[in-house]
Each structure stands twice: as structure tokens, then as C-alpha cells.
Short mmCIF file of C-alpha atoms and ligand atoms in Angstrom, two decimals:
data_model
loop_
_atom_site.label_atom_id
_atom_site.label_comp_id
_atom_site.label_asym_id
_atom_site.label_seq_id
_atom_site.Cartn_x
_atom_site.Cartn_y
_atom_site.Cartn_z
CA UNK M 1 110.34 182.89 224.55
CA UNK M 2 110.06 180.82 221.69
CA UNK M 3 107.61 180.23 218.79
CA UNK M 4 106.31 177.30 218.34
CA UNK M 5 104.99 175.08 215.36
CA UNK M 6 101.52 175.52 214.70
CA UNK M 7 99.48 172.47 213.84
CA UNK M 8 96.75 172.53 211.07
CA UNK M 9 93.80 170.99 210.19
CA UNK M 10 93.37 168.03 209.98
CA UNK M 11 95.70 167.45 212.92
CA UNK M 12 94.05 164.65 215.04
CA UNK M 13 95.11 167.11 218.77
CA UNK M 14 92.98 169.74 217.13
CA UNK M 15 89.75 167.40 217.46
CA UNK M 16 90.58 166.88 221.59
CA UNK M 17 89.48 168.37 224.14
CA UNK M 18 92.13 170.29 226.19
CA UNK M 19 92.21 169.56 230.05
CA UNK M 20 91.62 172.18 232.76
CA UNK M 21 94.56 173.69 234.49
CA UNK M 22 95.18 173.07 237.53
CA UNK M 23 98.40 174.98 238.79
CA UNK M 24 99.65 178.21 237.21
CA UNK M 25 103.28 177.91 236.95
CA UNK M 26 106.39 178.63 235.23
CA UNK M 27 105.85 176.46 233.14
CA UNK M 28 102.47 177.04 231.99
CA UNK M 29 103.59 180.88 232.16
CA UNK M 30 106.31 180.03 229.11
CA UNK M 31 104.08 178.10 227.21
CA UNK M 32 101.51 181.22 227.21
CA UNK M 33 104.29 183.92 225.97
CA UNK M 34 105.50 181.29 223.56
CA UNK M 35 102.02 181.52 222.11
CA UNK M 36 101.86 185.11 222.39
CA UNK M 37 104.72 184.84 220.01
CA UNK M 38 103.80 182.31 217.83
CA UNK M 39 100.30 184.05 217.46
CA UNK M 40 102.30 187.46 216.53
CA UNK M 41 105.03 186.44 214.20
CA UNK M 42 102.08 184.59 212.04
CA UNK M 43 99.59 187.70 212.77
CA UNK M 44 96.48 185.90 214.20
CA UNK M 45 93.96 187.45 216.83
CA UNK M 46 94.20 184.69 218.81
CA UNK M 47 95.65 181.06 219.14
CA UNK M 48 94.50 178.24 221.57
CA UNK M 49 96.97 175.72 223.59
CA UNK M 50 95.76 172.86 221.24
CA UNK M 51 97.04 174.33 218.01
CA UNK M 52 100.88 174.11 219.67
CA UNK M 53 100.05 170.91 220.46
CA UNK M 54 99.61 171.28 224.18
CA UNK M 55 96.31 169.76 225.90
CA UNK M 56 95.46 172.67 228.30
CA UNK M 57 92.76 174.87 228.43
CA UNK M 58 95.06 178.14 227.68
CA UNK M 59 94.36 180.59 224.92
CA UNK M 60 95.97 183.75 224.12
CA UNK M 61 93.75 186.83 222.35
CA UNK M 62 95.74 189.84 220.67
CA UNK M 63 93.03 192.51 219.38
CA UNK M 64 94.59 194.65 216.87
CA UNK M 65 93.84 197.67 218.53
CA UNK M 66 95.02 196.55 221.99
CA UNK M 67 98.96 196.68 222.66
CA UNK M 68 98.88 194.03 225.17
CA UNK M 69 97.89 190.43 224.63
CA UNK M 70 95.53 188.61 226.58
CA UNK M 71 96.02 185.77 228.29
CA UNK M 72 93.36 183.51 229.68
CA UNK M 73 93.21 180.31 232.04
CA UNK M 74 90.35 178.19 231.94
CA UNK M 75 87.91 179.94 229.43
CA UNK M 76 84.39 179.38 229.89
CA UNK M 77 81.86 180.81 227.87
CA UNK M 78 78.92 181.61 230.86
CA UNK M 79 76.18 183.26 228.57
CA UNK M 80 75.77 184.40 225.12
CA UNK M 81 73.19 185.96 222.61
CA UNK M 82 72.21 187.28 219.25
CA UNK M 83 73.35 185.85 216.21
CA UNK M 84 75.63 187.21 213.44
CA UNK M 85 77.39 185.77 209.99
CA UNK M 86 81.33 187.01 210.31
CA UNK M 87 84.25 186.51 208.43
CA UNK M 88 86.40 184.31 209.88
CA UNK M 89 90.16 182.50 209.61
CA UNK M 90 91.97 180.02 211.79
CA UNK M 91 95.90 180.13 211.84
CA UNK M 92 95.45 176.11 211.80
CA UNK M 93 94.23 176.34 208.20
CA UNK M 94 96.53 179.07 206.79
CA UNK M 95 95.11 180.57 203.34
CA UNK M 96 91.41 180.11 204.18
CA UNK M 97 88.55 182.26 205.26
CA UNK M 98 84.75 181.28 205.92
CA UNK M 99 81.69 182.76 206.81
CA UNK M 100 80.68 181.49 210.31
CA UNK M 101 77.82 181.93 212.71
CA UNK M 102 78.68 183.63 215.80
CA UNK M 103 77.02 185.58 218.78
CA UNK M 104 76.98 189.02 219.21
CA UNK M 105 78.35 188.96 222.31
CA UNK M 106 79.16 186.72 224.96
CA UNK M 107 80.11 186.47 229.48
CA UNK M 108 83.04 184.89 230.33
CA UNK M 109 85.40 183.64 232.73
CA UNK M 110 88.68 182.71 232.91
CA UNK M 111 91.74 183.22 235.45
CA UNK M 112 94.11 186.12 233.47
CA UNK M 113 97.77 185.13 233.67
CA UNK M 114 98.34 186.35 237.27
CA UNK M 115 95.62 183.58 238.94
CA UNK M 116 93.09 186.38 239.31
CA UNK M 117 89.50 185.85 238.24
CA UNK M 118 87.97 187.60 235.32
CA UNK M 119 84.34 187.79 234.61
CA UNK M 120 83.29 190.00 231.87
CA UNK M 121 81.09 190.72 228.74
CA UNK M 122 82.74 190.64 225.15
CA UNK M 123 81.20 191.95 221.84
CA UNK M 124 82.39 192.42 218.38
CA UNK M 125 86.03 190.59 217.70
CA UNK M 126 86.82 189.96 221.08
CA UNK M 127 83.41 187.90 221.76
CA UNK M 128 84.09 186.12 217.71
CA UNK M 129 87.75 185.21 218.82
CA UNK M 130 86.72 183.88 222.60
CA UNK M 131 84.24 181.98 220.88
CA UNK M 132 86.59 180.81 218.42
CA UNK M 133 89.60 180.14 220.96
CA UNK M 134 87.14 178.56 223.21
CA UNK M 135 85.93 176.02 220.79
CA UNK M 136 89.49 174.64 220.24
CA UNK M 137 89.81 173.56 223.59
CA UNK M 138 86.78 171.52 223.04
CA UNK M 139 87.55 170.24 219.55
CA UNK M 140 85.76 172.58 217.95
CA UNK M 141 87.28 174.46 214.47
CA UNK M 142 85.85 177.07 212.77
CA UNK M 143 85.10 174.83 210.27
CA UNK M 144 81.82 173.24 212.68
CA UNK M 145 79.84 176.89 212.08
CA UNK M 146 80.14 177.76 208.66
CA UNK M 147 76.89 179.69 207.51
CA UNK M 148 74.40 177.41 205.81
CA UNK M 149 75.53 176.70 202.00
CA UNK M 150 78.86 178.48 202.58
CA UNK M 151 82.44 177.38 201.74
CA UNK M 152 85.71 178.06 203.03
CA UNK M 153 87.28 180.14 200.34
CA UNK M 154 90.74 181.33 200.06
CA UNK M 155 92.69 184.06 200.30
CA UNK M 156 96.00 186.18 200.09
CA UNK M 157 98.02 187.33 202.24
CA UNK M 158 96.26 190.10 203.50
CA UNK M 159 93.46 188.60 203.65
CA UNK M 160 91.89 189.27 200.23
CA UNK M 161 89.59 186.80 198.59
CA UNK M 162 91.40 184.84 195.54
CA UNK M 163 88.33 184.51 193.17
CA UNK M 164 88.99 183.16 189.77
CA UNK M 165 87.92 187.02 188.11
CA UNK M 166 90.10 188.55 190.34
CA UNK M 167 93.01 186.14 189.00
CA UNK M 168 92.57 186.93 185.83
CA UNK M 169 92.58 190.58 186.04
CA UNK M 170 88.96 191.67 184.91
CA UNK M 171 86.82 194.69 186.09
CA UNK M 172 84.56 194.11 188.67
CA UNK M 173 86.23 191.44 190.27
CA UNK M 174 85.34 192.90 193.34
CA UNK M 175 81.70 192.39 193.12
CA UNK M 176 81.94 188.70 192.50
CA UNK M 177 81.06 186.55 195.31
CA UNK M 178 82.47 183.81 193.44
CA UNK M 179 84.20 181.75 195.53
CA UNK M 180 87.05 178.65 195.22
CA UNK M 181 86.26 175.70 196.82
CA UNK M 182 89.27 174.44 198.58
CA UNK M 183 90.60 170.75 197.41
CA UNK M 184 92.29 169.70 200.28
CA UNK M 185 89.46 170.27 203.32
CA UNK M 186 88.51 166.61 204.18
CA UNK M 187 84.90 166.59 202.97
CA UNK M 188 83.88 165.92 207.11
CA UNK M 189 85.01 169.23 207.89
CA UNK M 190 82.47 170.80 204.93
CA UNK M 191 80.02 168.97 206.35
CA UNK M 192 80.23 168.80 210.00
NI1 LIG L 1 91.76 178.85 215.22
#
């Protein structure tokens, strides 16, 4: 196994669609443990086949609570409802978080990594990260659902908002929802 590079954003393969698989081999066996990897050593919930720079509808899901990692062919979102505002990140934009739309839970299908097909109903993180791993294979980032008036903001290490109050040391930094606007997000991302 080996990890790979991940690419970020704005990395034109992370705007293309990713093309269906149509043999489950070796090959595309490696490529999914590399990911598993890759998505591991840089502690993400999930990576899709586009952000190693592969065009193939592969995505690997790791919920934190879960020892094993998923592994899904072929992803298709076949129903989803309810609405929720979640906290999200994207290991193609490293540092970042947003507030997103998502559903509350979704059905899907996929072939799991031994060609067998899996049809079943996701809430909570694993529905948010399907949906998220989903939309990379179809060009989609994270960026496309940001909750109305929201911004990317960013954040530490472990995840921790960097607001300017918190910086500088002051009580109640905690409360503030204060929030830096990153420089360097193409202002089509923002938008889109
Ligand atoms: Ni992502």
C-alpha cells in the first residue's frame, strides 16, 4: 500500500466527473487501500478516487467509530430527505471548515470491495460523508452547498475555529461566531 498525494482545490480533476467502473481488479483493489491510507495518515472520514487524481467512481468512508473502512464501487445516491446545516471539511482544502446543507439521511448503492451489491439507508455522518464522497465523483466540492450567507472559515488542527478573539487570547472567544474569510478560495467557489 501506498499513500498517495492528495490534490486540492482548485485542482481542475476535482471539477470532473469520475467514470463508472467497470471491472473490479487488482488494480482497482490497490488503488482503494492506497486511499484507505492516504485518507488515514491525513485523518479524513472519507476520500473520493478524484482527489488522488484517479477518474473512477471509487470512494473510501472511515467512520470514527467503525474499525474497518468502507469501501464502495459505483456510489449512487437512490433517495434522500430532510434537510440539515452541518459542519463540514474536505481533505482537498486542508485548514478549512464550512457550514453546508445536507440531508438527514440518504439510500444507496454501491458494489463493496468484494463485487457484492449493497443497498442500504445512511443517517448522521455516514449519510453527510456519502453525500460528500458522492459529489466528488460528479464534480461536486463541498464548497457548491455552503449554507446561505456562510463562509468557509478556518481552523486548527483539531479542528478548532481560528477566529481573530480567539488569536488574541481574550475571554469569550468561544462565543464569537466571528469568522475569517479565507484569501485564497477563488471567489467562484464562494459563489457557486
Ligand atoms: Ni472532500
Amino acid at each position: 500500500m501506498a499513500i498517495r498525494e492528495i490534490l486540492a482545490i482548485p485542482h481542475p480533476i476535482l471539477r470532473q466527473r469520475a467514470r463508472k467502473v467497470r471491472r473490479v481488479d487488482k488494480r482497482l483493489l490497490r488503488l482503494a487501500h492506497d486511499m484507505v491510507e492516504t485518507m488515514r495518515e491525513a485523518g479524513g472520514v472519507g476520500l473520493a478516487a478524484n482527489q488522488v487524481g484517479e477518474l473512477r467512481r471509487l470512494v473510501v468512508i472511515q467512520i470514527p467509530e467503525e474499525e474497518e473502512a468502507r469501501i464502495y464501487i459505483n456510489p449512487e445516491i437512490l433517495k434522500r430527505g430532510g434537510e440539515r446545516e452541518v459542519e463540514e471539511g474536505c481533505l482537498s482544502h486542508a485548514g478549512y471548515r464550512a457550514m453546508v446543507n445536507r440531508s438527514e439521511w440518504i439510500r444507496f448503492g454501491a458494489l463493496d470491495h468484494t463485487e457484492k451489491v449493497v443497498k442500504m439507508k445512511a443517517e448522521d455522518l455516514l449519510a453527510q460523508a456519502m453525500e460528500h464522497e458522492i459529489d466528488h465523483l460528479n464534480g461536486i466540492l463541498y464548497l457548491d452547498h455552503l449554507v446561505e450567507h456562510s463562509k468557509p472559515y478556518r481552523v486548527d488542527e483539531n479542528g478548532e475555529p481560528l477566529d481573530q478573539e480567539h488569536e488574541a487570547g481574550e475571554e469569550g472567544a468561544a462565543a464569537s461566531s466571528e469568522l475569517l474569510v479565507p484569501e485564497d478560495v477563488p471567489a467562484s467557489l464562494k459563489i457557486r
